mmCIF file of C-alpha atoms in Angstrom:
data_model
loop_
_atom_site.group_PDB
_atom_site.id
_atom_site.type_symbol
_atom_site.label_atom_id
_atom_site.label_comp_id
_atom_site.label_asym_id
_atom_site.label_seq_id
_atom_site.Cartn_x
_atom_site.Cartn_y
_atom_site.Cartn_z
ATOM 1 C CA UNK A 1245 25.624 -10.008 -30.026
ATOM 2 C CA UNK A 1246 22.966 -11.510 -32.330
ATOM 3 C CA UNK A 1247 23.449 -14.927 -30.720
ATOM 4 C CA UNK A 1248 22.909 -13.422 -27.270
ATOM 5 C CA UNK A 1249 19.749 -11.626 -28.416
ATOM 6 C CA UNK A 1250 18.411 -14.859 -29.890
ATOM 7 C CA UNK A 1251 19.092 -16.722 -26.635
ATOM 8 C CA UNK A 1252 17.054 -14.119 -24.709
ATOM 9 C CA UNK A 1253 14.075 -14.375 -27.068
ATOM 10 C CA UNK A 1254 12.215 -17.015 -24.958
ATOM 11 C CA UNK A 1255 12.296 -14.648 -21.982
ATOM 12 C CA UNK A 1256 10.782 -11.839 -24.054
ATOM 13 C CA UNK A 1257 8.105 -14.191 -25.365
ATOM 14 C CA UNK A 1258 7.337 -15.213 -21.793
ATOM 15 C CA UNK A 1259 6.589 -11.566 -21.005
ATOM 16 C CA UNK A 1260 4.290 -11.175 -24.001
ATOM 17 C CA UNK A 1261 1.017 -12.335 -22.313
ATOM 18 C CA UNK A 1262 1.602 -9.946 -19.416
ATOM 19 C CA UNK A 1263 2.361 -7.062 -21.783
ATOM 20 C CA UNK A 1264 -0.839 -7.760 -23.738
ATOM 21 C CA UNK A 1265 -2.914 -7.747 -20.535
ATOM 22 C CA UNK A 1266 -1.328 -4.459 -19.435
ATOM 23 C CA UNK A 1267 -2.071 -2.887 -22.815
ATOM 24 C CA UNK A 1268 -5.707 -4.026 -22.713
ATOM 25 C CA UNK A 1269 -6.580 -3.303 -19.085
ATOM 26 C CA UNK A 1270 -4.183 -0.481 -18.149
ATOM 27 C CA UNK A 1271 -3.474 1.523 -21.294
ATOM 28 C CA UNK A 1272 -6.665 0.828 -23.233
ATOM 29 C CA UNK A 1273 -8.971 2.495 -20.662
ATOM 30 C CA UNK A 1274 -6.795 5.635 -20.756
ATOM 31 C CA UNK A 1275 -8.728 6.745 -23.847
ATOM 32 C CA UNK A 1276 -11.661 7.236 -21.481
ATOM 33 C CA UNK A 1277 -9.830 10.085 -19.728
ATOM 34 C CA UNK A 1278 -11.436 12.410 -22.258
ATOM 35 C CA UNK A 1279 -14.596 12.084 -20.110
ATOM 36 C CA UNK A 1280 -12.891 14.324 -17.518
ATOM 37 C CA UNK A 1281 -13.255 17.217 -19.970
ATOM 38 C CA UNK A 1282 -16.814 16.484 -21.081
ATOM 39 C CA UNK A 1283 -20.332 16.768 -19.743
ATOM 40 C CA UNK A 1284 -20.502 13.045 -20.247
ATOM 41 C CA UNK A 1285 -23.842 11.451 -21.004
ATOM 42 C CA UNK A 1286 -23.689 7.668 -21.610
ATOM 43 C CA UNK A 1287 -26.286 7.884 -24.388
ATOM 44 C CA UNK A 1288 -24.060 10.293 -26.340
ATOM 45 C CA UNK A 1289 -20.795 8.471 -25.604
ATOM 46 C CA UNK A 1290 -17.614 10.363 -26.413
ATOM 47 C CA UNK A 1291 -19.644 12.833 -28.499
ATOM 48 C CA UNK A 1292 -20.827 14.522 -25.297
ATOM 49 C CA UNK A 1293 -20.361 18.285 -24.965
ATOM 50 C CA UNK A 1294 -16.815 19.471 -24.304
ATOM 51 C CA UNK A 1295 -16.642 21.631 -21.152
ATOM 52 C CA UNK A 1296 -12.879 21.956 -20.608
ATOM 53 C CA UNK A 1297 -11.812 22.105 -16.954
ATOM 54 C CA UNK A 1298 -15.311 22.637 -15.513
ATOM 55 C CA UNK A 1299 -15.294 19.173 -13.916
ATOM 56 C CA UNK A 1300 -12.044 19.965 -12.106
ATOM 57 C CA UNK A 1301 -13.457 23.298 -10.937
ATOM 58 C CA UNK A 1302 -16.559 21.519 -9.676
ATOM 59 C CA UNK A 1303 -14.506 18.966 -7.750
ATOM 60 C CA UNK A 1304 -12.425 21.602 -5.987
ATOM 61 C CA UNK A 1305 -15.582 23.520 -5.113
ATOM 62 C CA UNK A 1306 -17.002 20.569 -3.171
ATOM 63 C CA UNK A 1307 -16.793 21.137 0.611
ATOM 64 C CA UNK A 1308 -15.360 17.664 1.296
ATOM 65 C CA UNK A 1309 -12.578 17.637 -1.310
ATOM 66 C CA UNK A 1310 -9.768 18.955 0.890
ATOM 67 C CA UNK A 1311 -10.815 16.686 3.751
ATOM 68 C CA UNK A 1312 -10.786 13.661 1.409
ATOM 69 C CA UNK A 1313 -7.324 14.627 0.142
ATOM 70 C CA UNK A 1314 -6.057 15.014 3.721
ATOM 71 C CA UNK A 1315 -7.526 11.646 4.765
ATOM 72 C CA UNK A 1316 -5.852 9.959 1.804
ATOM 73 C CA UNK A 1317 -2.409 11.391 2.521
ATOM 74 C CA UNK A 1318 -2.701 10.920 6.292
ATOM 75 C CA UNK A 1319 -3.768 7.268 6.135
ATOM 76 C CA UNK A 1320 -1.320 6.331 3.365
ATOM 77 C CA UNK A 1321 1.648 7.954 5.147
ATOM 78 C CA UNK A 1322 0.814 6.115 8.367
ATOM 79 C CA UNK A 1323 0.605 2.868 6.408
ATOM 80 C CA UNK A 1324 3.956 3.534 4.727
ATOM 81 C CA UNK A 1325 5.744 4.305 8.010
ATOM 82 C CA UNK A 1326 4.192 1.376 9.887
ATOM 83 C CA UNK A 1327 4.782 -0.939 6.925
ATOM 84 C CA UNK A 1328 8.488 -0.103 6.979
ATOM 85 C CA UNK A 1329 9.262 -0.096 10.701
ATOM 86 C CA UNK A 1330 7.277 -3.094 11.966
ATOM 87 C CA UNK A 1331 8.485 -5.675 9.404
ATOM 88 C CA UNK A 1332 12.090 -4.629 10.100
ATOM 89 C CA UNK A 1333 11.613 -5.251 13.831
ATOM 90 C CA UNK A 1334 9.916 -8.615 13.233
ATOM 91 C CA UNK A 1335 12.617 -9.738 10.794
ATOM 92 C CA UNK A 1336 15.314 -8.831 13.330
ATOM 93 C CA UNK A 1337 13.522 -10.814 16.027
ATOM 94 C CA UNK A 1338 13.033 -13.826 13.752
ATOM 95 C CA UNK A 1339 16.692 -13.639 12.816
ATOM 96 C CA UNK A 1340 17.542 -14.274 16.479
ATOM 97 C CA UNK A 1341 15.475 -17.486 16.608
ATOM 98 C CA UNK A 1342 17.779 -20.477 16.342
ATOM 99 C CA UNK A 1343 15.189 -23.244 16.057
ATOM 100 C CA UNK A 1344 14.280 -23.597 12.391
ATOM 101 C CA UNK A 1345 10.871 -25.195 13.088
ATOM 102 C CA UNK A 1346 9.763 -22.313 15.317
ATOM 103 C CA UNK A 1347 11.080 -19.724 12.886
ATOM 104 C CA UNK A 1348 9.315 -21.244 9.874
ATOM 105 C CA UNK A 1349 6.077 -21.737 11.810
ATOM 106 C CA UNK A 1350 5.983 -18.086 12.858
ATOM 107 C CA UNK A 1351 6.796 -16.972 9.316
ATOM 108 C CA UNK A 1352 3.918 -19.039 7.950
ATOM 109 C CA UNK A 1353 1.421 -17.756 10.523
ATOM 110 C CA UNK A 1354 2.192 -14.079 9.956
ATOM 111 C CA UNK A 1355 2.240 -14.554 6.177
ATOM 112 C CA UNK A 1356 -1.194 -16.213 5.910
ATOM 113 C CA UNK A 1357 -3.368 -13.038 6.202
ATOM 114 C CA UNK A 1358 -1.706 -11.710 3.036
ATOM 115 C CA UNK A 1359 -3.614 -14.305 0.992
ATOM 116 C CA UNK A 1360 -7.038 -13.297 2.335
ATOM 117 C CA UNK A 1361 -9.045 -10.676 0.464
ATOM 118 C CA UNK A 1362 -10.444 -7.629 2.224
ATOM 119 C CA UNK A 1363 -13.955 -8.907 1.538
ATOM 120 C CA UNK A 1364 -13.247 -11.864 3.835
ATOM 121 C CA UNK A 1365 -11.208 -9.902 6.349
ATOM 122 C CA UNK A 1366 -13.770 -7.091 6.369
ATOM 123 C CA UNK A 1367 -16.482 -9.442 7.600
ATOM 124 C CA UNK A 1368 -14.130 -10.948 10.181
ATOM 125 C CA UNK A 1369 -13.029 -7.540 11.488
ATOM 126 C CA UNK A 1370 -16.597 -6.234 11.688
ATOM 127 C CA UNK A 1371 -17.420 -9.154 13.983
ATOM 128 C CA UNK A 1372 -14.210 -8.964 16.017
ATOM 129 C CA UNK A 1373 -14.418 -5.192 16.529
ATOM 130 C CA UNK A 1374 -18.173 -5.054 17.186
ATOM 131 C CA UNK A 1375 -18.860 -2.762 20.178
ATOM 132 C CA UNK A 1376 -21.463 -5.169 21.578
ATOM 133 C CA UNK A 1377 -20.353 -8.703 20.735
ATOM 134 C CA UNK A 1378 -16.785 -8.320 19.442
ATOM 135 C CA UNK A 1379 -14.016 -10.220 21.206
ATOM 136 C CA UNK A 1380 -11.823 -7.106 21.384
ATOM 137 C CA UNK A 1381 -14.403 -5.051 23.270
ATOM 138 C CA UNK A 1382 -15.226 -8.059 25.468
ATOM 139 C CA UNK A 1383 -11.590 -8.072 26.490
ATOM 140 C CA UNK A 1384 -11.647 -4.310 27.113
ATOM 141 C CA UNK A 1385 -14.705 -4.704 29.331
ATOM 142 C CA UNK A 1386 -12.859 -7.280 31.435
ATOM 143 C CA UNK A 1387 -10.185 -4.619 31.960
ATOM 144 C CA UNK A 1388 -12.788 -2.077 33.004
ATOM 145 C CA UNK A 1389 -12.647 -0.109 29.747
ATOM 146 C CA UNK A 1390 -15.808 1.035 28.003
ATOM 147 C CA UNK A 1391 -16.509 -0.528 24.565
ATOM 148 C CA UNK A 1392 -15.054 1.360 21.597
ATOM 149 C CA UNK A 1393 -16.784 1.576 18.227
ATOM 150 C CA UNK A 1394 -13.572 1.172 16.208
ATOM 151 C CA UNK A 1395 -15.297 1.193 12.803
ATOM 152 C CA UNK A 1396 -17.881 3.865 13.625
ATOM 153 C CA UNK A 1397 -15.837 6.450 15.527
ATOM 154 C CA UNK A 1398 -13.970 9.129 13.554
ATOM 155 C CA UNK A 1399 -11.243 9.304 16.203
ATOM 156 C CA UNK A 1400 -10.486 5.583 15.999
ATOM 157 C CA UNK A 1401 -11.217 4.660 12.390
ATOM 158 C CA UNK A 1402 -7.966 5.846 10.674
ATOM 159 C CA UNK A 1403 -5.802 4.029 13.225
ATOM 160 C CA UNK A 1404 -7.956 0.914 12.976
ATOM 161 C CA UNK A 1405 -7.422 0.959 9.203
ATOM 162 C CA UNK A 1406 -3.651 1.290 9.587
ATOM 163 C CA UNK A 1407 -3.333 -1.425 12.255
ATOM 164 C CA UNK A 1408 -5.503 -3.937 10.386
ATOM 165 C CA UNK A 1409 -3.630 -3.281 7.130
ATOM 166 C CA UNK A 1410 -0.339 -3.783 8.983
ATOM 167 C CA UNK A 1411 -1.596 -7.069 10.427
ATOM 168 C CA UNK A 1412 -2.533 -8.283 6.949
ATOM 169 C CA UNK A 1413 0.626 -7.258 5.074
ATOM 170 C CA UNK A 1414 3.587 -7.145 7.466
ATOM 171 C CA UNK A 1415 4.265 -10.873 7.035
ATOM 172 C CA UNK A 1416 4.836 -10.413 3.308
ATOM 173 C CA UNK A 1417 7.189 -7.459 3.899
ATOM 174 C CA UNK A 1418 9.064 -9.418 6.567
ATOM 175 C CA UNK A 1419 10.060 -12.017 3.972
ATOM 176 C CA UNK A 1420 11.815 -9.317 1.931
ATOM 177 C CA UNK A 1421 13.914 -8.233 4.918
ATOM 178 C CA UNK A 1422 14.674 -11.827 5.932
ATOM 179 C CA UNK A 1423 15.947 -12.404 2.409
ATOM 180 C CA UNK A 1424 18.194 -9.350 2.799
ATOM 181 C CA UNK A 1425 19.575 -10.797 6.033
ATOM 182 C CA UNK A 1426 20.734 -13.940 4.246
ATOM 183 C CA UNK A 1427 23.037 -11.834 2.057
ATOM 184 C CA UNK A 1428 25.061 -10.576 5.044
ATOM 185 C CA UNK A 1429 28.477 -12.229 5.207
ATOM 186 C CA UNK A 1430 28.697 -14.524 8.306
ATOM 187 C CA UNK A 1431 32.365 -13.556 8.628
ATOM 188 C CA UNK A 1432 31.239 -10.128 9.823
ATOM 189 C CA UNK A 1433 29.410 -11.708 12.762
ATOM 190 C CA UNK A 1434 32.444 -13.846 13.603
ATOM 191 C CA UNK A 1435 34.658 -10.759 13.579
ATOM 192 C CA UNK A 1436 32.191 -8.926 15.824
ATOM 193 C CA UNK A 1437 32.181 -11.829 18.299
ATOM 194 C CA UNK A 1438 35.969 -11.836 18.379
ATOM 195 C CA UNK A 1439 35.847 -8.121 19.173
ATOM 196 C CA UNK A 1440 33.547 -8.879 22.123
ATOM 197 C CA UNK A 1441 30.247 -7.695 20.619
ATOM 198 C CA UNK A 1442 27.093 -9.083 22.214
ATOM 199 C CA UNK A 1443 23.893 -9.861 20.256
ATOM 200 C CA UNK A 1444 22.665 -6.283 20.516
ATOM 201 C CA UNK A 1445 25.986 -4.891 19.237
ATOM 202 C CA UNK A 1446 26.010 -7.420 16.393
ATOM 203 C CA UNK A 1447 22.523 -6.324 15.397
ATOM 204 C CA UNK A 1448 23.385 -2.625 15.566
ATOM 205 C CA UNK A 1449 26.774 -2.748 13.837
ATOM 206 C CA UNK A 1450 26.385 -5.696 11.431
ATOM 207 C CA UNK A 1451 22.737 -6.624 10.786
ATOM 208 C CA UNK A 1452 21.202 -3.171 10.405
ATOM 209 C CA UNK A 1453 23.992 -1.780 8.160
ATOM 210 C CA UNK A 1454 23.595 -4.872 5.981
ATOM 211 C CA UNK A 1455 19.872 -4.132 5.641
ATOM 212 C CA UNK A 1456 20.303 -0.435 4.811
ATOM 213 C CA UNK A 1457 20.269 -0.857 0.990
ATOM 214 C CA UNK A 1458 16.936 -2.734 0.936
ATOM 215 C CA UNK A 1459 15.461 -0.364 3.550
ATOM 216 C CA UNK A 1460 16.414 2.679 1.469
ATOM 217 C CA UNK A 1461 15.089 1.026 -1.683
ATOM 218 C CA UNK A 1462 11.682 0.079 -0.234
ATOM 219 C CA UNK A 1463 11.338 3.471 1.476
ATOM 220 C CA UNK A 1464 11.925 5.410 -1.728
ATOM 221 C CA UNK A 1465 9.690 3.136 -3.805
ATOM 222 C CA UNK A 1466 6.878 3.495 -1.262
ATOM 223 C CA UNK A 1467 6.653 7.225 -2.052
ATOM 224 C CA UNK A 1468 4.656 6.301 -5.135
ATOM 225 C CA UNK A 1469 1.826 5.076 -2.885
ATOM 226 C CA UNK A 1470 1.204 8.390 -1.124
ATOM 227 C CA UNK A 1471 -2.247 8.706 -2.717
ATOM 228 C CA UNK A 1472 -3.086 4.996 -2.397
ATOM 229 C CA UNK A 1473 -4.708 4.593 0.997
ATOM 230 C CA UNK A 1474 -6.300 1.238 0.152
ATOM 231 C CA UNK A 1475 -9.694 1.283 -1.554
ATOM 232 C CA UNK A 1476 -10.491 -2.417 -0.995
ATOM 233 C CA UNK A 1477 -9.905 -2.192 2.722
ATOM 234 C CA UNK A 1478 -11.676 1.086 3.424
ATOM 235 C CA UNK A 1479 -14.609 0.309 1.142
ATOM 236 C CA UNK A 1480 -15.285 -2.895 3.104
ATOM 237 C CA UNK A 1481 -14.853 -1.280 6.535
ATOM 238 C CA UNK A 1482 -16.173 2.266 6.379
ATOM 239 C CA UNK A 1483 -19.687 3.698 6.609
ATOM 240 C CA UNK A 1484 -21.263 7.182 6.360
ATOM 241 C CA UNK A 1485 -20.521 7.580 10.077
ATOM 242 C CA UNK A 1486 -16.783 7.804 9.393
ATOM 243 C CA UNK A 1487 -16.725 9.686 6.089
ATOM 244 C CA UNK A 1488 -15.135 12.595 7.951
ATOM 245 C CA UNK A 1489 -11.982 10.616 8.806
ATOM 246 C CA UNK A 1490 -12.120 7.638 6.423
ATOM 247 C CA UNK A 1491 -13.280 8.942 3.053
ATOM 248 C CA UNK A 1492 -10.391 8.821 0.561
ATOM 249 C CA UNK A 1493 -9.928 9.707 -3.110
ATOM 250 C CA UNK A 1494 -10.781 6.222 -4.380
ATOM 251 C CA UNK A 1495 -14.015 5.961 -2.387
ATOM 252 C CA UNK A 1496 -14.986 9.464 -3.516
ATOM 253 C CA UNK A 1497 -14.470 8.409 -7.146
ATOM 254 C CA UNK A 1498 -16.612 5.315 -6.528
ATOM 255 C CA UNK A 1499 -19.497 7.310 -5.074
ATOM 256 C CA UNK A 1500 -19.339 10.048 -7.704
ATOM 257 C CA UNK A 1501 -19.068 7.703 -10.658
ATOM 258 C CA UNK A 1502 -21.021 4.562 -9.779
ATOM 259 C CA UNK A 1503 -23.466 5.771 -7.120
ATOM 260 C CA UNK A 1504 -24.260 9.335 -8.266
ATOM 261 C CA UNK A 1505 -23.546 8.720 -11.991
ATOM 262 C CA UNK A 1506 -21.383 11.868 -12.184
ATOM 263 C CA UNK A 1507 -18.971 10.294 -14.632
ATOM 264 C CA UNK A 1508 -17.166 13.487 -15.642
ATOM 265 C CA UNK A 1509 -16.248 14.669 -12.125
ATOM 266 C CA UNK A 1510 -15.335 11.105 -11.092
ATOM 267 C CA UNK A 1511 -12.960 10.801 -14.054
ATOM 268 C CA UNK A 1512 -11.509 14.223 -13.238
ATOM 269 C CA UNK A 1513 -10.682 13.095 -9.695
ATOM 270 C CA UNK A 1514 -9.155 9.873 -11.007
ATOM 271 C CA UNK A 1515 -7.063 11.788 -13.542
ATOM 272 C CA UNK A 1516 -5.819 14.169 -10.857
ATOM 273 C CA UNK A 1517 -4.782 11.236 -8.673
ATOM 274 C CA UNK A 1518 -3.068 9.491 -11.599
ATOM 275 C CA UNK A 1519 -1.021 12.565 -12.529
ATOM 276 C CA UNK A 1520 0.107 13.196 -8.946
ATOM 277 C CA UNK A 1521 0.899 9.501 -8.433
ATOM 278 C CA UNK A 1522 2.907 9.454 -11.665
ATOM 279 C CA UNK A 1523 5.022 12.362 -10.392
ATOM 280 C CA UNK A 1524 5.605 10.647 -7.037
ATOM 281 C CA UNK A 1525 6.476 7.322 -8.683
ATOM 282 C CA UNK A 1526 8.936 9.040 -11.035
ATOM 283 C CA UNK A 1527 10.586 10.817 -8.127
ATOM 284 C CA UNK A 1528 10.709 7.621 -6.057
ATOM 285 C CA UNK A 1529 12.423 5.668 -8.846
ATOM 286 C CA UNK A 1530 14.897 8.501 -9.357
ATOM 287 C CA UNK A 1531 15.713 8.497 -5.636
ATOM 288 C CA UNK A 1532 15.960 4.690 -5.646
ATOM 289 C CA UNK A 1533 18.468 4.904 -8.486
ATOM 290 C CA UNK A 1534 20.496 7.638 -6.787
ATOM 291 C CA UNK A 1535 20.426 6.223 -3.252
ATOM 292 C CA UNK A 1536 20.265 2.435 -3.791
ATOM 293 C CA UNK A 1537 21.485 2.051 -7.390
ATOM 294 C CA UNK A 1538 18.134 0.451 -8.244
ATOM 295 C CA UNK A 1539 17.026 0.429 -11.850
ATOM 296 C CA UNK A 1540 14.309 -1.371 -13.783
ATOM 297 C CA UNK A 1541 16.371 -1.847 -16.922
#
């Protein structure tokens, strides 16, 4: 037993730099949560007056709080559903491609947007979706459709956010499902062919059942992101025109804390989100363990 523990020591040492960074940047700032219960004044530091839950009461009294909470849940749920269904369909289609060169080329093309930051993509999308000069609205005009202000219309903005996020990330998710497809025993396909199953029947009775464990796992783990609607993306795409449909918890925290200098209320909102997210993540890992036998340790 001691010999085995000694042999695993290099792996533990390899994790040490990552653990140190997590302690410094993730756990260290948690001491600042005390600001949520103070009338925080930077000049006084943590010696500011203690006001209990007044910051939380103030947040819930704001007229936009419930709308922000709804926007966050609505956008994040749409992202979760789209981010599960679309990559599965693409991976199934790619699995039917026999030419390796074509398959790898498509994989590379759909995977590339994942490496671009939302700062870059935000500028690109603002130009592409421009109601006056954007290529998308130019195409709509050729079809006889009036230009649409995708990033300035409250009816269109949430769906624009979901579609653009899907375009950026579905290639990365597709790789996970393609990896799951490689674990399916080829003998099962041969048996299906002998039984007279066509490609559709093979997909329905062999491919999809073989993907069920990874689908269940990723679905349950995604529950922890219910309150994460994507700050980087929305911050680079939204404007006061679409606060009604695009303002989320993270952007509210940004405006309260860094724009309005209301550090106490901003920390209170962040703490609320962290507690709720912790509950969802705990539940998702429990479900992943029960349904997919997934465990961290």
